[in-house]
Amino acid sequence: MKPLSPLGMAALGSGVIAITYGLARFVFGLFLPAMRDELTITPTMAGVIGALPFLSFVFAILAATWVIRRLGVRRTGVAAAGLAVIGLVTIALAPSSWLLALGVLICGISTGLSSPVMAEAVHRVVPTWVMRGRVNATINAGTSLGIAIAMPAVLIWAEAWRSAYLGFAALAALGALAAFCYLPRDGQRSSSQPRPAALAASRAQWFGIARLSGLAVGMGGVSAAYWVFAPDAVINAGELAPRQTAWMWLAVGVGGLAGAGAGDLITRLGPSPSHVVGLVVMSFSLALLALDPGNFALALVSAALFGAGYMTLSGFYLVRSTQIMTEAPSFAPVLPLLATSVGQIAGSPLAGWLVGAEGHVTAFMFFAASGLAVAGLGAWLLRARGTVDWHAR
């Protein structure tokens, strides 16, 4: 079969990420109100369930480099999409909150495998460093595509979230087939893929990854409130109709396409300003929703800004990590992406507790302020402490 071009790699990778991140992981909050009503889920329990895909993501992404080395790029890509199928079907058929939680947990595993294997595939398919940054950022923005796909699903099925998840599972099956047909074949261990313990990285590179990871924890915690509780906020605090949240998620998806420019943003502005821009935009989106959750127009603007901020930041961590550790493309994003999930694991139940105790407005304003604090910290760490010269690469 003809090898993938950079454009083909971007298209395939975006599709897989749209499934594993957009549909299997992040649209959970969109259907949460209907799930809560049918399965009698409290806000605190919803926060805990919302944290589960982030938790399983942690274990999966830690194992991803080993899995890629053992199975190869193609089979790992198929496994990531296949696990999404299993998780989505489990959610669709769940008779209780416990089986719902299991399905959500399996979806997180698929997500944890998909980013490292796509980064490794880009490293093998795309020849130049600058083009790799663009392709990686474009693939990462595939999350927005998956989120946008959820919009017509909500309009068509509204409260019938089970039917929507079965439809998502069918798309995931198509993604697994595409991965099998087009990802690079790898029948043996790749000699270019070192074991994590033997990575030939300098102290400066490890410190660079550590700084990214620390900031990613904060970003993940801030974002958790929006992913899990934004639809809940506009429905229960703002008294908007459930169907209107579909347009919000479409706005998140469309706004998130801005994340495809994360690689070029780093090249033009540098790491520190790029990071600050993303966090300020995301924090403003949370504050805007808190100001008037019943204002549909403001909710759409908030959603678009959140999508743009979040996807720019996740693209920033992915691209910047592969710039720092160029010789370990499947391992480089592991720690920052892992750190993002650690923040989301902590942030989701905290958001649930705050929503239950103080209400949606107070919770969202708290997370907005936290985002600005992380932006300030990043402005200092990435500018004053950057040890890897981003201009030189």
Short mmCIF file of C-alpha atoms in Angstrom, two decimals:
data_model
loop_
_atom_site.label_atom_id
_atom_site.label_comp_id
_atom_site.label_asym_id
_atom_site.label_seq_id
_atom_site.Cartn_x
_atom_site.Cartn_y
_atom_site.Cartn_z
CA MET A 1 0.00 0.00 0.00
CA LYS A 2 1.25 3.51 -0.82
CA PRO A 3 2.93 5.23 2.18
CA LEU A 4 1.05 8.03 3.87
CA SER A 5 1.86 11.60 2.88
CA PRO A 6 2.10 14.27 5.62
CA LEU A 7 -1.40 15.42 4.64
CA GLY A 8 -2.70 11.85 4.80
CA MET A 9 -1.05 11.35 8.18
CA ALA A 10 -2.68 14.54 9.45
CA ALA A 11 -6.10 13.40 8.20
CA LEU A 12 -5.83 9.88 9.62
CA GLY A 13 -4.39 11.03 12.93
CA SER A 14 -7.05 13.71 13.31
CA GLY A 15 -9.74 11.10 12.76
CA VAL A 16 -8.35 8.72 15.38
CA ILE A 17 -7.92 11.54 17.90
CA ALA A 18 -11.44 12.80 17.13
CA ILE A 19 -12.73 9.38 18.16
CA THR A 20 -10.55 8.63 21.18
CA TYR A 21 -10.48 12.14 22.65
CA GLY A 22 -13.50 13.94 21.26
CA LEU A 23 -16.13 11.19 21.31
CA ALA A 24 -14.81 8.67 23.82
CA ARG A 25 -13.60 11.15 26.43
CA PHE A 26 -14.74 14.75 26.25
CA VAL A 27 -18.38 14.60 25.14
CA PHE A 28 -19.31 12.90 28.42
CA GLY A 29 -20.19 16.27 29.95
CA LEU A 30 -22.55 17.04 27.08
CA PHE A 31 -24.73 14.01 27.88
CA LEU A 32 -24.25 14.17 31.65
CA PRO A 33 -27.55 15.94 32.44
CA ALA A 34 -29.57 13.20 30.71
CA MET A 35 -27.43 10.49 32.31
CA ARG A 36 -27.92 12.02 35.75
CA ASP A 37 -31.69 12.04 35.35
CA GLU A 38 -31.94 8.45 34.09
CA LEU A 39 -29.37 6.82 36.40
CA THR A 40 -29.88 9.11 39.44
CA ILE A 41 -26.32 10.41 39.66
CA THR A 42 -25.48 13.10 42.24
CA PRO A 43 -23.16 16.02 41.38
CA THR A 44 -20.37 14.54 43.51
CA MET A 45 -20.73 11.12 41.87
CA ALA A 46 -20.79 12.80 38.46
CA GLY A 47 -17.49 14.48 39.32
CA VAL A 48 -15.97 11.15 40.34
CA ILE A 49 -17.16 9.40 37.18
CA GLY A 50 -15.92 12.34 35.15
CA ALA A 51 -12.45 11.82 36.65
CA LEU A 52 -12.28 8.12 35.69
CA PRO A 53 -11.26 8.54 32.03
CA PHE A 54 -8.48 10.84 33.18
CA LEU A 55 -7.38 8.20 35.71
CA SER A 56 -7.30 5.33 33.20
CA PHE A 57 -5.59 7.68 30.74
CA VAL A 58 -2.74 8.01 33.24
CA PHE A 59 -2.06 4.27 33.36
CA ALA A 60 -2.51 3.82 29.61
CA ILE A 61 -0.17 6.62 28.59
CA LEU A 62 2.49 5.35 31.00
CA ALA A 63 2.31 1.98 29.29
CA ALA A 64 1.98 3.39 25.77
CA THR A 65 5.69 3.43 24.87
CA TRP A 66 6.06 -0.21 25.96
CA VAL A 67 2.88 -1.19 24.08
CA ILE A 68 4.09 0.50 20.88
CA ARG A 69 7.44 -1.26 21.17
CA ARG A 70 5.74 -4.64 21.62
CA LEU A 71 2.84 -4.32 19.16
CA GLY A 72 4.12 -1.77 16.65
CA VAL A 73 2.46 1.41 15.47
CA ARG A 74 -0.31 -0.16 13.39
CA ARG A 75 -1.58 -2.64 15.96
CA THR A 76 -1.37 -0.10 18.78
CA GLY A 77 -3.42 2.36 16.71
CA VAL A 78 -6.02 -0.32 16.05
CA ALA A 79 -6.08 -1.21 19.75
CA ALA A 80 -6.67 2.43 20.72
CA ALA A 81 -9.67 2.77 18.39
CA GLY A 82 -10.93 -0.72 19.28
CA LEU A 83 -10.95 0.07 23.00
CA ALA A 84 -12.97 3.19 22.18
CA VAL A 85 -15.54 0.92 20.53
CA ILE A 86 -15.76 -1.27 23.64
CA GLY A 87 -15.99 1.67 26.03
CA LEU A 88 -18.63 3.50 24.01
CA VAL A 89 -20.80 0.39 23.67
CA THR A 90 -20.50 -0.26 27.42
CA ILE A 91 -21.69 3.28 28.14
CA ALA A 92 -24.56 2.96 25.68
CA LEU A 93 -25.81 -0.26 27.30
CA ALA A 94 -25.07 0.63 30.95
CA PRO A 95 -28.02 -0.16 33.25
CA SER A 96 -26.40 1.51 36.26
CA SER A 97 -23.88 4.17 37.22
CA TRP A 98 -21.31 1.43 37.95
CA LEU A 99 -21.29 0.06 34.40
CA LEU A 100 -21.38 3.60 33.09
CA ALA A 101 -18.22 4.25 35.09
CA LEU A 102 -16.61 1.10 33.62
CA GLY A 103 -17.31 2.26 30.08
CA VAL A 104 -15.90 5.69 30.81
CA LEU A 105 -12.80 4.03 32.30
CA ILE A 106 -12.23 1.94 29.15
CA CYS A 107 -12.59 5.04 26.97
CA GLY A 108 -9.79 6.66 28.94
CA ILE A 109 -7.47 3.76 28.10
CA SER A 110 -8.09 4.27 24.38
CA THR A 111 -7.23 7.94 24.77
CA GLY A 112 -3.99 7.20 26.61
CA LEU A 113 -2.72 4.98 23.80
CA SER A 114 -3.72 7.20 20.90
CA SER A 115 -1.55 10.32 21.38
CA PRO A 116 1.81 8.52 21.76
CA VAL A 117 1.17 6.19 18.83
CA MET A 118 0.14 9.09 16.59
CA ALA A 119 3.29 11.01 17.62
CA GLU A 120 5.41 7.97 16.74
CA ALA A 121 3.62 7.59 13.40
CA VAL A 122 4.25 11.26 12.58
CA HIS A 123 7.94 10.81 13.40
CA ARG A 124 8.15 7.92 10.91
CA VAL A 125 6.00 9.42 8.14
CA VAL A 126 6.80 13.16 8.18
CA PRO A 127 10.37 14.02 7.16
CA THR A 128 11.05 17.54 8.49
CA TRP A 129 10.96 19.01 12.00
CA VAL A 130 8.83 22.05 11.15
CA MET A 131 6.28 19.95 9.27
CA ARG A 132 6.11 17.47 12.16
CA GLY A 133 5.10 20.30 14.50
CA ARG A 134 2.31 21.33 12.16
CA VAL A 135 1.07 17.77 11.62
CA ASN A 136 1.17 16.99 15.35
CA ALA A 137 -0.77 20.16 16.16
CA THR A 138 -3.32 19.39 13.43
CA ILE A 139 -3.77 15.84 14.73
CA ASN A 140 -4.19 17.13 18.27
CA ALA A 141 -6.91 19.51 17.07
CA GLY A 142 -8.84 16.45 15.89
CA THR A 143 -10.36 16.44 19.37
CA SER A 144 -12.37 19.46 18.26
CA LEU A 145 -13.68 17.53 15.26
CA GLY A 146 -14.99 14.79 17.53
CA ILE A 147 -16.63 17.30 19.84
CA ALA A 148 -18.28 19.05 16.88
CA ILE A 149 -19.65 15.69 15.64
CA ALA A 150 -21.49 15.34 18.94
CA MET A 151 -23.59 18.41 18.14
CA PRO A 152 -25.93 16.83 15.56
CA ALA A 153 -26.09 13.73 17.76
CA VAL A 154 -27.60 15.79 20.57
CA LEU A 155 -29.99 17.56 18.22
CA ILE A 156 -31.15 14.25 16.73
CA TRP A 157 -31.33 12.15 19.89
CA ALA A 158 -31.66 14.84 22.59
CA GLU A 159 -32.31 12.81 25.76
CA ALA A 160 -31.61 9.47 24.00
CA TRP A 161 -27.93 9.44 24.94
CA ARG A 162 -27.71 5.66 24.52
CA SER A 163 -28.46 5.92 20.81
CA ALA A 164 -25.85 8.66 20.46
CA TYR A 165 -23.18 6.50 22.07
CA LEU A 166 -23.99 3.56 19.81
CA GLY A 167 -23.53 5.89 16.85
CA PHE A 168 -20.17 7.00 18.26
CA ALA A 169 -19.15 3.36 18.63
CA ALA A 170 -19.88 2.77 14.93
CA LEU A 171 -17.60 5.69 14.02
CA ALA A 172 -14.90 4.28 16.30
CA ALA A 173 -15.11 0.96 14.47
CA LEU A 174 -14.49 2.80 11.19
CA GLY A 175 -11.50 4.49 12.82
CA ALA A 176 -10.05 1.14 13.84
CA LEU A 177 -10.42 -0.10 10.26
CA ALA A 178 -8.68 3.00 8.88
CA ALA A 179 -5.82 2.59 11.37
CA PHE A 180 -5.40 -1.03 10.28
CA CYS A 181 -5.32 -0.09 6.60
CA TYR A 182 -3.10 2.98 6.65
CA LEU A 183 -0.86 3.26 9.71
CA PRO A 184 2.80 2.24 9.14
CA ARG A 185 3.30 -1.51 9.41
CA ASP A 186 5.71 -2.54 12.14
CA GLY A 187 6.17 -6.26 12.61
CA GLN A 188 9.06 -5.99 15.02
CA ARG A 189 10.47 -3.74 17.70
CA SER A 190 11.73 -0.44 16.43
CA SER A 191 15.41 0.06 17.15
CA SER A 192 14.82 3.82 17.13
CA GLN A 193 12.35 3.60 20.01
CA PRO A 194 14.33 3.41 23.24
CA ARG A 195 13.06 2.20 26.54
CA PRO A 196 12.04 5.07 28.82
CA ALA A 197 14.71 4.11 31.35
CA ALA A 198 17.42 4.35 28.69
CA LEU A 199 16.43 7.61 27.03
CA ALA A 200 19.52 9.56 25.99
CA ALA A 201 18.18 12.88 27.25
CA SER A 202 20.16 15.65 28.88
CA ARG A 203 19.38 17.17 32.23
CA ALA A 204 18.18 20.31 30.44
CA GLN A 205 15.71 18.24 28.41
CA TRP A 206 14.35 16.50 31.50
CA PHE A 207 13.96 19.85 33.29
CA GLY A 208 12.17 21.24 30.24
CA ILE A 209 9.71 18.34 30.24
CA ALA A 210 9.28 18.65 34.01
CA ARG A 211 8.34 22.33 33.72
CA LEU A 212 5.83 21.60 30.97
CA SER A 213 4.35 18.81 33.09
CA GLY A 214 3.98 20.98 36.18
CA LEU A 215 2.11 23.61 34.21
CA ALA A 216 0.00 20.94 32.51
CA VAL A 217 -1.24 19.79 35.93
CA GLY A 218 -2.62 23.25 36.57
CA MET A 219 -4.15 23.55 33.10
CA GLY A 220 -5.81 20.15 33.42
CA GLY A 221 -7.34 21.06 36.77
CA VAL A 222 -8.74 24.32 35.42
CA SER A 223 -10.21 22.68 32.32
CA ALA A 224 -11.96 19.87 34.23
CA ALA A 225 -14.76 22.13 35.45
CA TYR A 226 -15.74 23.10 31.92
CA TRP A 227 -15.50 19.63 30.37
CA VAL A 228 -17.69 18.02 33.02
CA PHE A 229 -20.02 20.78 34.23
CA ALA A 230 -20.46 23.42 31.51
CA PRO A 231 -23.60 21.78 30.01
CA ASP A 232 -24.87 21.11 33.53
CA ALA A 233 -24.33 24.78 34.41
CA VAL A 234 -26.34 26.24 31.52
CA ILE A 235 -29.17 23.72 32.04
CA ASN A 236 -29.48 23.73 35.83
CA ALA A 237 -28.16 27.20 36.70
CA GLY A 238 -29.06 28.99 33.48
CA GLU A 239 -32.28 27.09 32.68
CA LEU A 240 -31.37 26.64 29.04
CA ALA A 241 -32.80 23.70 27.08
CA PRO A 242 -30.66 20.54 26.78
CA ARG A 243 -30.72 20.89 22.98
CA GLN A 244 -28.97 24.25 23.27
CA THR A 245 -25.91 22.62 24.78
CA ALA A 246 -25.38 20.90 21.44
CA TRP A 247 -24.64 24.30 19.90
CA MET A 248 -22.22 24.99 22.74
CA TRP A 249 -20.27 21.84 21.97
CA LEU A 250 -20.26 22.73 18.30
CA ALA A 251 -18.74 26.08 19.32
CA VAL A 252 -16.13 24.26 21.43
CA GLY A 253 -15.24 22.13 18.43
CA VAL A 254 -15.06 25.02 15.97
CA GLY A 255 -13.08 27.17 18.39
CA GLY A 256 -10.76 24.27 19.10
CA LEU A 257 -9.65 24.16 15.49
CA ALA A 258 -7.44 27.11 16.42
CA GLY A 259 -5.29 24.55 18.24
CA ALA A 260 -4.01 23.37 14.85
CA GLY A 261 -1.87 26.50 14.85
CA ALA A 262 -0.12 25.72 18.12
CA GLY A 263 3.13 24.75 16.39
CA ASP A 264 3.24 27.95 14.34
CA LEU A 265 2.28 29.99 17.43
CA ILE A 266 5.32 28.65 19.30
CA THR A 267 7.54 29.45 16.32
CA ARG A 268 6.27 33.03 16.08
CA LEU A 269 5.83 34.04 19.73
CA GLY A 270 7.95 31.59 21.69
CA PRO A 271 6.87 29.14 24.42
CA SER A 272 6.10 31.60 27.25
CA PRO A 273 3.75 34.00 25.41
CA SER A 274 2.02 31.10 23.65
CA HIS A 275 1.26 29.42 26.97
CA VAL A 276 -0.01 32.63 28.56
CA VAL A 277 -2.33 33.36 25.63
CA GLY A 278 -3.90 29.91 25.84
CA LEU A 279 -4.55 30.08 29.58
CA VAL A 280 -5.90 33.63 29.57
CA VAL A 281 -8.36 32.71 26.83
CA MET A 282 -9.46 29.56 28.66
CA SER A 283 -9.85 31.38 32.00
CA PHE A 284 -11.89 34.12 30.37
CA SER A 285 -14.21 31.47 28.91
CA LEU A 286 -14.97 30.08 32.37
CA ALA A 287 -15.59 33.53 33.83
CA LEU A 288 -17.84 34.47 30.92
CA LEU A 289 -20.03 31.41 31.49
CA ALA A 290 -20.24 32.17 35.20
CA LEU A 291 -21.37 35.77 34.59
CA ASP A 292 -24.66 34.72 33.04
CA PRO A 293 -25.17 30.97 32.45
CA GLY A 294 -28.66 31.64 31.13
CA ASN A 295 -27.45 33.86 28.28
CA PHE A 296 -27.24 31.60 25.24
CA ALA A 297 -25.17 34.02 23.15
CA LEU A 298 -22.58 34.40 25.91
CA ALA A 299 -22.56 30.64 26.38
CA LEU A 300 -21.65 30.15 22.71
CA VAL A 301 -18.85 32.73 22.91
CA SER A 302 -17.60 31.10 26.11
CA ALA A 303 -17.61 27.67 24.47
CA ALA A 304 -15.70 28.86 21.40
CA LEU A 305 -13.09 30.58 23.58
CA PHE A 306 -12.73 27.50 25.76
CA GLY A 307 -12.20 25.28 22.73
CA ALA A 308 -9.59 27.65 21.32
CA GLY A 309 -7.75 27.99 24.63
CA TYR A 310 -7.81 24.32 25.58
CA MET A 311 -6.78 22.95 22.20
CA THR A 312 -4.03 25.54 21.84
CA LEU A 313 -2.66 24.52 25.23
CA SER A 314 -2.88 20.77 24.64
CA GLY A 315 -1.25 21.29 21.25
CA PHE A 316 1.40 23.44 22.93
CA TYR A 317 2.33 20.66 25.39
CA LEU A 318 2.40 18.05 22.63
CA VAL A 319 4.44 20.03 20.14
CA ARG A 320 6.79 21.59 22.67
CA SER A 321 7.56 18.23 24.30
CA THR A 322 8.48 16.67 20.96
CA GLN A 323 10.68 19.68 20.26
CA ILE A 324 12.50 19.15 23.54
CA MET A 325 12.94 15.35 23.19
CA THR A 326 13.25 14.96 19.44
CA GLU A 327 14.70 11.44 19.59
CA ALA A 328 11.81 9.96 21.59
CA PRO A 329 8.64 11.05 19.77
CA SER A 330 6.29 8.55 21.42
CA PHE A 331 7.67 9.17 24.91
CA ALA A 332 8.14 12.96 24.78
CA PRO A 333 4.44 13.88 25.19
CA VAL A 334 3.78 11.20 27.82
CA LEU A 335 4.63 13.23 30.93
CA PRO A 336 2.88 16.49 29.90
CA LEU A 337 -0.24 14.65 28.75
CA LEU A 338 -0.10 12.52 31.89
CA ALA A 339 0.18 15.68 33.98
CA THR A 340 -2.85 17.17 32.23
CA SER A 341 -4.89 14.15 33.29
CA VAL A 342 -3.54 14.28 36.84
CA GLY A 343 -4.88 17.84 37.01
CA GLN A 344 -8.21 16.73 35.56
CA ILE A 345 -8.43 13.83 38.02
CA ALA A 346 -8.09 16.31 40.87
CA GLY A 347 -10.13 19.07 39.27
CA SER A 348 -13.21 17.05 38.33
CA PRO A 349 -14.26 15.94 41.84
CA LEU A 350 -13.26 19.35 43.24
CA ALA A 351 -15.54 21.00 40.69
CA GLY A 352 -18.31 18.57 41.61
CA TRP A 353 -17.92 19.39 45.30
CA LEU A 354 -17.91 23.15 44.65
CA VAL A 355 -20.97 22.90 42.39
CA GLY A 356 -22.83 20.97 45.06
CA ALA A 357 -21.72 23.22 47.93
CA GLU A 358 -21.58 26.71 46.38
CA GLY A 359 -23.23 26.48 42.98
CA HIS A 360 -22.02 26.65 39.41
CA VAL A 361 -21.17 30.37 39.35
CA THR A 362 -18.81 30.25 42.34
CA ALA A 363 -17.18 27.06 41.06
CA PHE A 364 -16.50 28.47 37.59
CA MET A 365 -15.13 31.76 38.94
CA PHE A 366 -12.78 29.85 41.23
CA PHE A 367 -11.40 27.82 38.32
CA ALA A 368 -11.10 30.94 36.15
CA ALA A 369 -8.97 32.63 38.81
CA SER A 370 -6.88 29.47 39.14
CA GLY A 371 -6.22 29.55 35.39
CA LEU A 372 -4.83 33.08 35.59
CA ALA A 373 -2.55 31.99 38.42
CA VAL A 374 -1.19 29.13 36.28
CA ALA A 375 -0.68 31.59 33.41
CA GLY A 376 1.41 33.83 35.66
CA LEU A 377 3.48 30.90 36.85
CA GLY A 378 4.06 29.75 33.29
CA ALA A 379 5.14 33.23 32.19
CA TRP A 380 7.98 33.00 34.72
CA LEU A 381 8.94 29.35 34.29
CA LEU A 382 8.96 29.19 30.50
CA ARG A 383 10.67 32.53 29.93
CA ALA A 384 13.18 32.76 32.77
CA ARG A 385 13.92 29.06 33.16
CA GLY A 386 13.76 27.74 29.61
CA THR A 387 16.87 25.62 29.05
CA VAL A 388 16.18 24.28 25.56
CA ASP A 389 16.60 26.90 22.85
CA TRP A 390 13.39 26.82 20.84
CA HIS A 391 14.83 29.09 18.13
CA ALA A 392 17.72 26.74 17.43
CA ARG A 393 15.65 23.73 16.46
#
